[in-house]
mmCIF file of C-alpha atoms in Angstrom:
data_model
loop_
_atom_site.group_PDB
_atom_site.id
_atom_site.type_symbol
_atom_site.label_atom_id
_atom_site.label_comp_id
_atom_site.label_asym_id
_atom_site.label_seq_id
_atom_site.Cartn_x
_atom_site.Cartn_y
_atom_site.Cartn_z
ATOM 1 C CA MET A 1 95.474 112.623 56.033
ATOM 2 C CA ALA A 2 95.584 114.668 59.236
ATOM 3 C CA GLU A 3 98.859 116.022 60.795
ATOM 4 C CA PRO A 4 100.273 113.503 63.549
ATOM 5 C CA SER A 5 99.489 115.026 67.053
ATOM 6 C CA LYS A 6 102.308 115.829 69.406
ATOM 7 C CA THR A 7 101.422 112.535 71.284
ATOM 8 C CA GLU A 8 101.694 110.544 68.028
ATOM 9 C CA GLN A 9 105.013 111.808 67.236
ATOM 10 C CA ARG A 10 106.450 111.473 70.857
ATOM 11 C CA LYS A 11 105.317 107.785 70.766
ATOM 12 C CA ALA A 12 107.026 107.353 67.333
ATOM 13 C CA GLU A 13 110.250 108.965 68.842
ATOM 14 C CA HIS A 14 110.056 106.827 71.853
ATOM 15 C CA VAL A 15 110.030 103.490 69.767
ATOM 16 C CA ASN A 16 113.051 104.959 67.419
ATOM 17 C CA ILE A 17 115.123 105.942 70.025
ATOM 18 C CA ILE A 18 114.808 102.749 72.188
ATOM 19 C CA LEU A 19 115.540 100.673 68.857
ATOM 20 C CA ASN A 20 118.364 102.818 67.743
ATOM 21 C CA GLU A 21 120.091 104.551 70.590
ATOM 22 C CA ASP A 22 121.973 103.211 73.653
ATOM 23 C CA VAL A 23 119.428 104.012 76.313
ATOM 24 C CA SER A 24 120.263 101.222 78.846
ATOM 25 C CA ALA A 25 121.126 101.735 82.437
ATOM 26 C CA GLY A 26 124.694 101.752 83.200
ATOM 27 C CA TYR A 27 125.001 98.689 85.348
ATOM 28 C CA ASP A 28 123.360 95.243 84.902
ATOM 29 C CA TYR A 29 122.074 94.606 88.567
ATOM 30 C CA TRP A 30 120.940 91.163 87.513
ATOM 31 C CA GLY A 31 124.696 90.203 87.450
ATOM 32 C CA ASP A 32 124.501 90.707 91.356
ATOM 33 C CA VAL A 33 122.154 87.893 91.973
ATOM 34 C CA HIS A 34 123.116 84.318 91.582
ATOM 35 C CA LEU A 35 121.033 81.086 91.945
ATOM 36 C CA LEU A 36 122.601 78.132 94.014
ATOM 37 C CA HIS A 37 123.221 75.239 91.753
ATOM 38 C CA SER A 38 121.854 71.730 92.753
ATOM 39 C CA ALA A 39 124.402 69.094 91.327
ATOM 40 C CA LEU A 40 121.441 66.557 91.959
ATOM 41 C CA PRO A 41 118.184 68.150 90.698
ATOM 42 C CA GLU A 42 116.288 64.876 91.154
ATOM 43 C CA LEU A 43 113.795 65.890 88.778
ATOM 44 C CA ASP A 44 113.373 65.613 84.705
ATOM 45 C CA LEU A 45 113.627 68.819 82.532
ATOM 46 C CA ASP A 46 110.534 67.752 80.804
ATOM 47 C CA ASP A 47 108.415 67.386 83.780
ATOM 48 C CA ILE A 48 109.079 71.103 84.764
ATOM 49 C CA ASP A 49 105.649 73.125 85.113
ATOM 50 C CA LEU A 50 105.954 76.781 84.291
ATOM 51 C CA ALA A 51 102.274 77.611 84.399
ATOM 52 C CA VAL A 52 101.318 80.268 86.829
ATOM 53 C CA LYS A 53 98.040 82.189 87.719
ATOM 54 C CA LEU A 54 98.089 85.975 87.645
ATOM 55 C CA PHE A 55 94.729 87.970 88.212
ATOM 56 C CA GLY A 56 93.057 84.291 88.195
ATOM 57 C CA ARG A 57 94.422 83.867 84.454
ATOM 58 C CA ARG A 58 96.419 80.711 83.742
ATOM 59 C CA LEU A 59 99.666 81.627 81.753
ATOM 60 C CA GLU A 60 101.770 78.993 80.240
ATOM 61 C CA ALA A 61 104.919 80.675 81.648
ATOM 62 C CA PRO A 62 105.430 83.268 84.134
ATOM 63 C CA LEU A 63 106.242 85.912 81.609
ATOM 64 C CA VAL A 64 104.482 89.361 80.873
ATOM 65 C CA ILE A 65 105.240 91.289 77.543
ATOM 66 C CA SER A 66 105.357 94.631 79.005
ATOM 67 C CA SER A 67 103.568 97.549 78.084
ATOM 68 C CA MET A 68 105.082 99.351 75.015
ATOM 69 C CA THR A 69 103.376 101.224 72.405
ATOM 70 C CA GLY A 70 100.267 102.153 70.458
ATOM 71 C CA GLY A 71 99.027 105.417 69.481
ATOM 72 C CA PHE A 72 100.844 105.677 66.134
ATOM 73 C CA GLY A 73 101.000 103.840 62.806
ATOM 74 C CA MET A 74 103.747 101.597 63.327
ATOM 75 C CA GLY A 75 102.334 100.720 67.010
ATOM 76 C CA GLY A 76 99.509 98.813 65.373
ATOM 77 C CA GLU A 77 101.873 96.519 63.832
ATOM 78 C CA ILE A 78 103.866 96.054 66.712
ATOM 79 C CA ASN A 79 100.907 95.287 68.848
ATOM 80 C CA ALA A 80 99.454 92.810 66.446
ATOM 81 C CA ASN A 81 102.835 90.925 66.437
ATOM 82 C CA LEU A 82 103.069 90.937 70.129
ATOM 83 C CA ALA A 83 99.458 89.834 70.727
ATOM 84 C CA ARG A 84 99.539 87.107 68.281
ATOM 85 C CA ALA A 85 102.750 85.583 69.942
ATOM 86 C CA ALA A 86 101.494 86.313 73.380
ATOM 87 C CA ALA A 87 98.394 84.190 72.476
ATOM 88 C CA GLU A 88 100.570 81.265 70.739
ATOM 89 C CA VAL A 89 102.882 80.928 73.749
ATOM 90 C CA GLY A 90 100.402 81.677 76.374
ATOM 91 C CA VAL A 91 101.763 84.533 78.365
ATOM 92 C CA ALA A 92 100.434 88.058 79.502
ATOM 93 C CA MET A 93 100.723 91.155 77.494
ATOM 94 C CA GLY A 94 100.129 94.829 78.094
ATOM 95 C CA VAL A 95 99.816 97.817 75.795
ATOM 96 C CA GLY A 96 101.257 101.096 76.040
ATOM 97 C CA SER A 97 99.610 104.148 77.461
ATOM 98 C CA GLN A 98 96.182 104.558 75.759
ATOM 99 C CA ARG A 99 96.172 108.218 76.412
ATOM 100 C CA ALA A 100 96.685 108.816 72.749
ATOM 101 C CA ALA A 101 93.454 107.061 71.854
ATOM 102 C CA ILE A 102 91.542 108.605 74.422
ATOM 103 C CA GLU A 103 92.542 111.891 72.985
ATOM 104 C CA LYS A 104 92.307 111.124 69.534
ATOM 105 C CA PRO A 105 89.727 108.077 68.673
ATOM 106 C CA GLU A 106 90.872 107.383 65.324
ATOM 107 C CA LEU A 107 94.130 105.958 66.739
ATOM 108 C CA GLU A 108 92.050 103.024 68.859
ATOM 109 C CA PRO A 109 92.881 100.613 66.113
ATOM 110 C CA THR A 110 96.543 100.754 66.989
ATOM 111 C CA TYR A 111 95.567 99.032 70.239
ATOM 112 C CA ALA A 112 92.208 97.373 69.524
ATOM 113 C CA VAL A 113 94.075 95.196 67.154
ATOM 114 C CA VAL A 114 95.073 92.843 70.114
ATOM 115 C CA LYS A 115 91.684 91.913 70.425
ATOM 116 C CA ASP A 116 91.976 89.906 67.292
ATOM 117 C CA HIS A 117 94.237 87.148 69.421
ATOM 118 C CA ASP A 118 93.432 85.094 72.495
ATOM 119 C CA VAL A 119 96.024 86.367 74.807
ATOM 120 C CA PRO A 120 95.582 84.961 78.160
ATOM 121 C CA LEU A 121 95.958 87.820 80.360
ATOM 122 C CA LEU A 122 95.719 91.413 78.614
ATOM 123 C CA PHE A 123 96.599 94.753 80.394
ATOM 124 C CA ALA A 124 95.050 97.974 79.452
ATOM 125 C CA ASN A 125 96.967 101.422 80.375
ATOM 126 C CA LEU A 126 96.757 104.795 81.729
ATOM 127 C CA GLY A 127 99.575 106.955 83.320
ATOM 128 C CA ALA A 128 99.125 108.057 86.872
ATOM 129 C CA PRO A 129 99.579 111.790 86.071
ATOM 130 C CA GLN A 130 96.566 111.760 83.759
ATOM 131 C CA LEU A 131 94.495 110.666 86.830
ATOM 132 C CA ILE A 132 94.833 114.181 88.042
ATOM 133 C CA PRO A 133 94.393 117.478 86.702
ATOM 134 C CA GLN A 134 97.439 118.710 84.634
ATOM 135 C CA ALA A 135 97.749 122.664 83.634
ATOM 136 C CA THR A 136 94.850 122.735 81.059
ATOM 137 C CA LYS A 137 94.418 118.851 80.945
ATOM 138 C CA ARG A 138 91.532 117.355 82.480
ATOM 139 C CA ALA A 139 91.851 114.394 85.018
ATOM 140 C CA TYR A 140 90.854 110.797 83.460
ATOM 141 C CA GLY A 141 88.509 108.914 85.700
ATOM 142 C CA VAL A 142 86.359 105.925 85.775
ATOM 143 C CA ALA A 143 84.695 106.373 82.246
ATOM 144 C CA ASP A 144 88.112 106.776 80.700
ATOM 145 C CA ALA A 145 89.487 103.576 82.471
ATOM 146 C CA LYS A 146 86.581 101.670 81.235
ATOM 147 C CA ARG A 147 86.864 103.069 77.753
ATOM 148 C CA ALA A 148 90.710 101.944 77.949
ATOM 149 C CA MET A 149 89.664 98.404 78.815
ATOM 150 C CA ASP A 150 86.911 98.048 76.600
ATOM 151 C CA MET A 151 89.175 99.412 73.646
ATOM 152 C CA ILE A 152 91.319 96.016 73.870
ATOM 153 C CA GLY A 153 89.015 93.746 75.960
ATOM 154 C CA ALA A 154 91.507 93.775 78.845
ATOM 155 C CA ASP A 155 91.339 91.779 81.727
ATOM 156 C CA ALA A 156 93.029 94.141 84.117
ATOM 157 C CA LEU A 157 94.293 97.651 84.044
ATOM 158 C CA ILE A 158 97.815 98.974 84.490
ATOM 159 C CA VAL A 159 98.527 102.474 85.979
ATOM 160 C CA HIS A 160 101.799 103.222 85.412
ATOM 161 C CA LEU A 161 104.144 105.612 87.449
ATOM 162 C CA ASN A 162 106.483 107.442 85.223
ATOM 163 C CA PHE A 163 107.172 110.588 87.038
ATOM 164 C CA LEU A 164 110.831 110.590 86.503
ATOM 165 C CA GLN A 165 110.196 110.508 82.683
ATOM 166 C CA GLU A 166 107.577 113.447 83.263
ATOM 167 C CA VAL A 167 110.194 115.518 84.846
ATOM 168 C CA VAL A 168 112.945 115.226 82.194
ATOM 169 C CA GLN A 169 110.449 115.284 79.384
ATOM 170 C CA PRO A 170 110.122 118.731 77.651
ATOM 171 C CA GLU A 171 106.240 118.600 77.556
ATOM 172 C CA GLY A 172 105.929 116.246 81.027
ATOM 173 C CA ASP A 173 103.383 116.685 83.699
ATOM 174 C CA ARG A 174 104.339 118.240 86.867
ATOM 175 C CA ARG A 175 101.654 117.515 89.071
ATOM 176 C CA ALA A 176 101.617 114.552 91.498
ATOM 177 C CA LYS A 177 99.325 115.449 94.418
ATOM 178 C CA GLY A 178 96.189 113.324 94.655
ATOM 179 C CA CYS A 179 97.611 110.251 92.541
ATOM 180 C CA LEU A 180 97.147 107.969 95.422
ATOM 181 C CA ALA A 181 93.354 108.630 95.844
ATOM 182 C CA ALA A 182 92.760 108.376 92.104
ATOM 183 C CA ILE A 183 94.652 105.094 91.933
ATOM 184 C CA LYS A 184 92.191 103.955 94.966
ATOM 185 C CA ASN A 185 89.282 105.057 93.190
ATOM 186 C CA LEU A 186 89.977 103.179 90.067
ATOM 187 C CA ALA A 187 91.031 99.968 91.924
ATOM 188 C CA ALA A 188 87.687 100.118 93.830
ATOM 189 C CA ARG A 189 86.042 99.545 90.293
ATOM 190 C CA PHE A 190 88.621 97.521 88.214
ATOM 191 C CA PRO A 191 91.457 94.896 88.783
ATOM 192 C CA VAL A 192 94.258 97.290 88.942
ATOM 193 C CA MET A 193 98.163 96.636 88.583
ATOM 194 C CA ALA A 194 100.590 99.505 89.478
ATOM 195 C CA LYS A 195 103.389 99.561 87.350
ATOM 196 C CA GLU A 196 106.706 101.789 87.547
ATOM 197 C CA THR A 197 108.585 102.540 84.241
ATOM 198 C CA GLY A 198 112.059 102.197 85.083
ATOM 199 C CA ALA A 199 112.720 103.713 88.568
ATOM 200 C CA GLY A 200 111.565 100.982 90.634
ATOM 201 C CA ILE A 201 109.274 100.931 93.769
ATOM 202 C CA SER A 202 110.436 101.157 97.484
ATOM 203 C CA ARG A 203 108.838 99.631 100.341
ATOM 204 C CA ASP A 204 106.644 102.521 101.511
ATOM 205 C CA VAL A 205 105.256 103.016 98.060
ATOM 206 C CA ALA A 206 104.579 99.508 97.886
ATOM 207 C CA ALA A 207 102.231 99.355 101.125
ATOM 208 C CA ALA A 208 100.647 102.572 100.261
ATOM 209 C CA LEU A 209 99.813 101.033 97.007
ATOM 210 C CA LYS A 210 98.647 97.971 98.874
ATOM 211 C CA LYS A 211 96.165 100.167 100.878
ATOM 212 C CA THR A 212 94.477 101.517 97.566
ATOM 213 C CA GLY A 213 93.357 98.199 96.566
ATOM 214 C CA VAL A 214 95.563 97.259 93.742
ATOM 215 C CA LYS A 215 96.019 93.764 93.057
ATOM 216 C CA ALA A 216 99.584 93.403 91.988
ATOM 217 C CA ILE A 217 102.732 95.529 91.520
ATOM 218 C CA ASP A 218 105.152 95.812 88.779
ATOM 219 C CA VAL A 219 108.196 97.111 90.144
ATOM 220 C CA GLY A 220 109.546 98.219 86.745
ATOM 221 C CA GLY A 221 113.153 98.782 88.319
ATOM 222 C CA LEU A 222 116.313 100.407 87.258
ATOM 223 C CA GLY A 223 118.473 98.438 85.092
ATOM 224 C CA GLY A 224 116.894 98.479 81.575
ATOM 225 C CA THR A 225 115.664 100.924 79.435
ATOM 226 C CA SER A 226 116.202 104.406 81.003
ATOM 227 C CA PHE A 227 113.419 106.757 79.949
ATOM 228 C CA SER A 228 115.558 109.595 81.147
ATOM 229 C CA ALA A 229 117.783 108.603 78.486
ATOM 230 C CA VAL A 230 115.312 108.223 75.951
ATOM 231 C CA GLU A 231 114.041 111.883 76.785
ATOM 232 C CA HIS A 232 117.459 112.993 76.725
ATOM 233 C CA TYR A 233 117.620 112.048 73.143
ATOM 234 C CA ARG A 234 114.305 113.621 72.339
ATOM 235 C CA ALA A 235 115.430 116.950 74.102
ATOM 236 C CA ARG A 236 118.871 116.895 71.954
ATOM 237 C CA LYS A 237 116.487 116.704 68.630
ATOM 238 C CA GLU A 238 114.433 119.538 69.835
ATOM 239 C CA ALA A 239 117.603 121.611 70.863
ATOM 240 C CA SER A 240 116.195 121.614 74.497
ATOM 241 C CA SER A 241 119.474 121.885 76.330
ATOM 242 C CA LEU A 242 118.169 122.080 79.976
ATOM 243 C CA LYS A 243 115.970 118.863 79.343
ATOM 244 C CA GLU A 244 118.932 117.306 77.705
ATOM 245 C CA ARG A 245 120.840 117.882 80.669
ATOM 246 C CA LEU A 246 118.170 116.574 83.059
ATOM 247 C CA GLY A 247 117.967 113.630 80.861
ATOM 248 C CA ALA A 248 121.551 112.891 81.413
ATOM 249 C CA THR A 249 121.682 113.622 84.890
ATOM 250 C CA PHE A 250 118.905 111.236 86.009
ATOM 251 C CA TRP A 251 120.041 108.405 83.296
ATOM 252 C CA ASP A 252 120.543 106.093 86.144
ATOM 253 C CA TRP A 253 118.208 107.180 88.843
ATOM 254 C CA GLY A 254 116.141 104.501 90.473
ATOM 255 C CA ILE A 255 116.086 101.557 92.766
ATOM 256 C CA PRO A 256 117.570 98.590 90.841
ATOM 257 C CA THR A 257 115.135 95.897 89.923
ATOM 258 C CA PRO A 258 116.363 92.928 91.791
ATOM 259 C CA ALA A 259 116.410 95.134 95.154
ATOM 260 C CA SER A 260 112.982 96.649 94.344
ATOM 261 C CA ILE A 261 111.498 93.043 94.198
ATOM 262 C CA VAL A 262 112.458 92.263 97.709
ATOM 263 C CA LEU A 263 111.718 95.806 98.805
ATOM 264 C CA ALA A 264 108.250 95.734 97.364
ATOM 265 C CA ASN A 265 107.003 92.333 98.445
ATOM 266 C CA VAL A 266 104.201 93.542 100.961
ATOM 267 C CA GLY A 267 101.995 90.463 100.115
ATOM 268 C CA LEU A 268 100.828 91.118 96.427
ATOM 269 C CA PRO A 269 101.981 89.341 93.428
ATOM 270 C CA ILE A 270 105.065 91.091 91.991
ATOM 271 C CA VAL A 271 106.029 91.386 88.350
ATOM 272 C CA ALA A 272 109.864 91.724 87.825
ATOM 273 C CA THR A 273 110.323 94.104 85.067
ATOM 274 C CA GLY A 274 113.481 96.372 84.228
ATOM 275 C CA GLY A 275 116.537 94.698 82.641
ATOM 276 C CA VAL A 276 115.226 91.515 82.417
ATOM 277 C CA ARG A 277 117.190 90.129 78.950
ATOM 278 C CA SER A 278 116.880 86.294 79.403
ATOM 279 C CA GLY A 279 115.179 83.487 80.931
ATOM 280 C CA LEU A 280 117.896 83.375 83.785
ATOM 281 C CA ASP A 281 117.214 86.933 84.706
ATOM 282 C CA ALA A 282 113.418 85.975 85.034
ATOM 283 C CA ALA A 283 114.357 83.046 87.149
ATOM 284 C CA LYS A 284 116.407 85.198 89.484
ATOM 285 C CA GLY A 285 113.451 87.811 89.939
ATOM 286 C CA ILE A 286 111.301 84.819 90.713
ATOM 287 C CA ALA A 287 113.701 83.551 93.015
ATOM 288 C CA LEU A 288 113.704 86.926 94.781
ATOM 289 C CA GLY A 289 109.728 86.806 95.264
ATOM 290 C CA ALA A 290 108.208 87.701 91.869
ATOM 291 C CA THR A 291 105.445 85.851 90.448
ATOM 292 C CA ALA A 292 106.321 86.540 86.743
ATOM 293 C CA ALA A 293 108.884 88.643 84.827
ATOM 294 C CA GLY A 294 108.174 91.109 82.335
ATOM 295 C CA MET A 295 110.189 92.068 79.149
ATOM 296 C CA ALA A 296 110.134 94.982 77.086
ATOM 297 C CA LYS A 297 112.956 95.880 74.694
ATOM 298 C CA PRO A 298 113.657 92.194 73.582
ATOM 299 C CA MET A 299 110.159 91.809 72.547
ATOM 300 C CA LEU A 300 110.083 95.218 70.951
ATOM 301 C CA GLU A 301 112.889 94.243 68.729
ATOM 302 C CA ALA A 302 111.571 91.061 67.875
ATOM 303 C CA ALA A 303 108.158 92.458 66.854
ATOM 304 C CA LYS A 304 109.790 95.048 64.575
ATOM 305 C CA VAL A 305 110.536 92.037 62.522
ATOM 306 C CA SER A 306 107.609 89.570 62.842
ATOM 307 C CA SER A 307 105.245 87.620 65.031
ATOM 308 C CA ASP A 308 107.254 84.389 64.488
ATOM 309 C CA ALA A 309 110.167 86.398 65.523
ATOM 310 C CA VAL A 310 108.493 87.285 68.818
ATOM 311 C CA VAL A 311 107.531 83.506 69.345
ATOM 312 C CA ALA A 312 110.915 82.460 68.853
ATOM 313 C CA GLU A 313 112.263 85.017 71.430
ATOM 314 C CA LEU A 314 109.530 83.859 73.862
ATOM 315 C CA LYS A 315 110.518 80.399 73.527
ATOM 316 C CA ALA A 316 114.196 80.988 74.007
ATOM 317 C CA VAL A 317 113.577 82.772 77.179
ATOM 318 C CA ILE A 318 111.231 80.036 78.408
ATOM 319 C CA GLU A 319 114.067 77.478 77.458
ATOM 320 C CA GLU A 320 116.624 79.479 79.779
ATOM 321 C CA LEU A 321 114.094 79.584 82.428
ATOM 322 C CA LYS A 322 113.257 76.013 82.504
ATOM 323 C CA ALA A 323 117.296 75.330 82.430
ATOM 324 C CA ALA A 324 117.599 77.588 85.380
ATOM 325 C CA MET A 325 114.760 75.748 87.381
ATOM 326 C CA PHE A 326 116.020 72.427 86.592
ATOM 327 C CA LEU A 327 119.741 73.301 87.755
ATOM 328 C CA THR A 328 118.358 74.598 90.954
ATOM 329 C CA GLY A 329 116.073 71.488 91.285
ATOM 330 C CA ALA A 330 112.715 73.617 91.125
ATOM 331 C CA SER A 331 109.871 71.752 89.451
ATOM 332 C CA SER A 332 107.423 74.519 89.556
ATOM 333 C CA VAL A 333 107.356 78.356 89.756
ATOM 334 C CA ALA A 334 106.299 78.095 93.620
ATOM 335 C CA GLU A 335 109.181 75.893 93.995
ATOM 336 C CA LEU A 336 111.660 78.424 92.279
ATOM 337 C CA GLN A 337 110.150 81.097 94.669
ATOM 338 C CA GLU A 338 111.581 79.122 97.634
ATOM 339 C CA ARG A 339 115.210 78.640 96.160
ATOM 340 C CA HIS A 340 117.942 80.649 97.715
ATOM 341 C CA ALA A 341 119.438 83.773 95.966
ATOM 342 C CA ILE A 342 122.678 84.973 96.591
ATOM 343 C CA ILE A 343 122.988 88.750 96.320
ATOM 344 C CA ASN A 344 126.066 90.724 95.866
ATOM 345 C CA ALA A 345 126.793 94.367 96.437
ATOM 346 C CA PRO A 346 125.817 96.941 95.407
ATOM 347 C CA THR A 347 122.258 95.288 95.187
ATOM 348 C CA ALA A 348 122.681 93.842 98.435
ATOM 349 C CA THR A 349 123.610 97.305 99.901
ATOM 350 C CA TRP A 350 120.340 98.440 98.306
ATOM 351 C CA ILE A 351 118.202 95.852 100.016
ATOM 352 C CA GLU A 352 120.016 96.383 103.332
ATOM 353 C CA LEU A 353 119.852 100.043 103.593
ATOM 354 C CA ALA A 354 116.699 100.832 101.734
ATOM 355 C CA GLY A 355 114.724 98.215 103.648
ATOM 356 C CA GLU A 356 115.950 99.869 106.986
ATOM 357 C CA SER A 357 114.076 103.272 105.839
#
């Protein structure tokens, strides 16, 4: 058996660190957001309709199992469990970065396993840094994007923006010039969702992304798993003191998810990802303007157990979301988007001041 590549090793390390270390942001920004209680909802709980359309696909609930893994042995099992659950419950799913399989085709099955299940909306995934030349690495183009989508039978392509992770990663990519044009090139040929990975998206970046032709934005804000923290632990293991320090310094860098939802609202569908741990958090994100909410770590923890555990977690989140909708008098996702959200500081300050910039 061939030795695992550096990319495989890195992906395995990421999953193990996320599952076994405290890599969460230091503040729960969802706690700053409150929904207005309706003492007289005037609707029946069983009549609440959670269905929503995203990229023209019907989801039974406004949830996305966020892109997490693939490209190493355990990644295939995790993706299979996630896909089986997504198909059963009727929610969207994305795989992790497919760079590993493009570099090493024998890793394709760790992603392609999702094709065995009828997931209603499936996202392929490439990183924005890989769309431009990086030192000795070539730039990925249209052919690579098509290969990534064909690999899993995807409906759309995620281009993830992870420059915070790259700058603190020991082997990270440092070049960013030309990414916007590269995204525009892909968006002209495929349905693309731009996704941050834990540091959020500002208003000006959202506006620039809209001009490229992307069809949706996943804000991936500060509040959940900090990939700067993940890289801090990796650097510590590798005795890379400078990168360990960088990871710690930028642990809580970014735009809080609730603020980013408001700031990035430029007329495109928004997925609220970043620290979403419950159906109530999902409801708050939708009330702030999101079309759906993305969840990663809770689903990863469940997927390590079984597909049934993922189904159970999804159903619990859905019940929490329905309860929040019932208690605000919202019978549909569209009505929940119209409900008033009360936002306290520091998130309110973020929205006020960043919105003026």
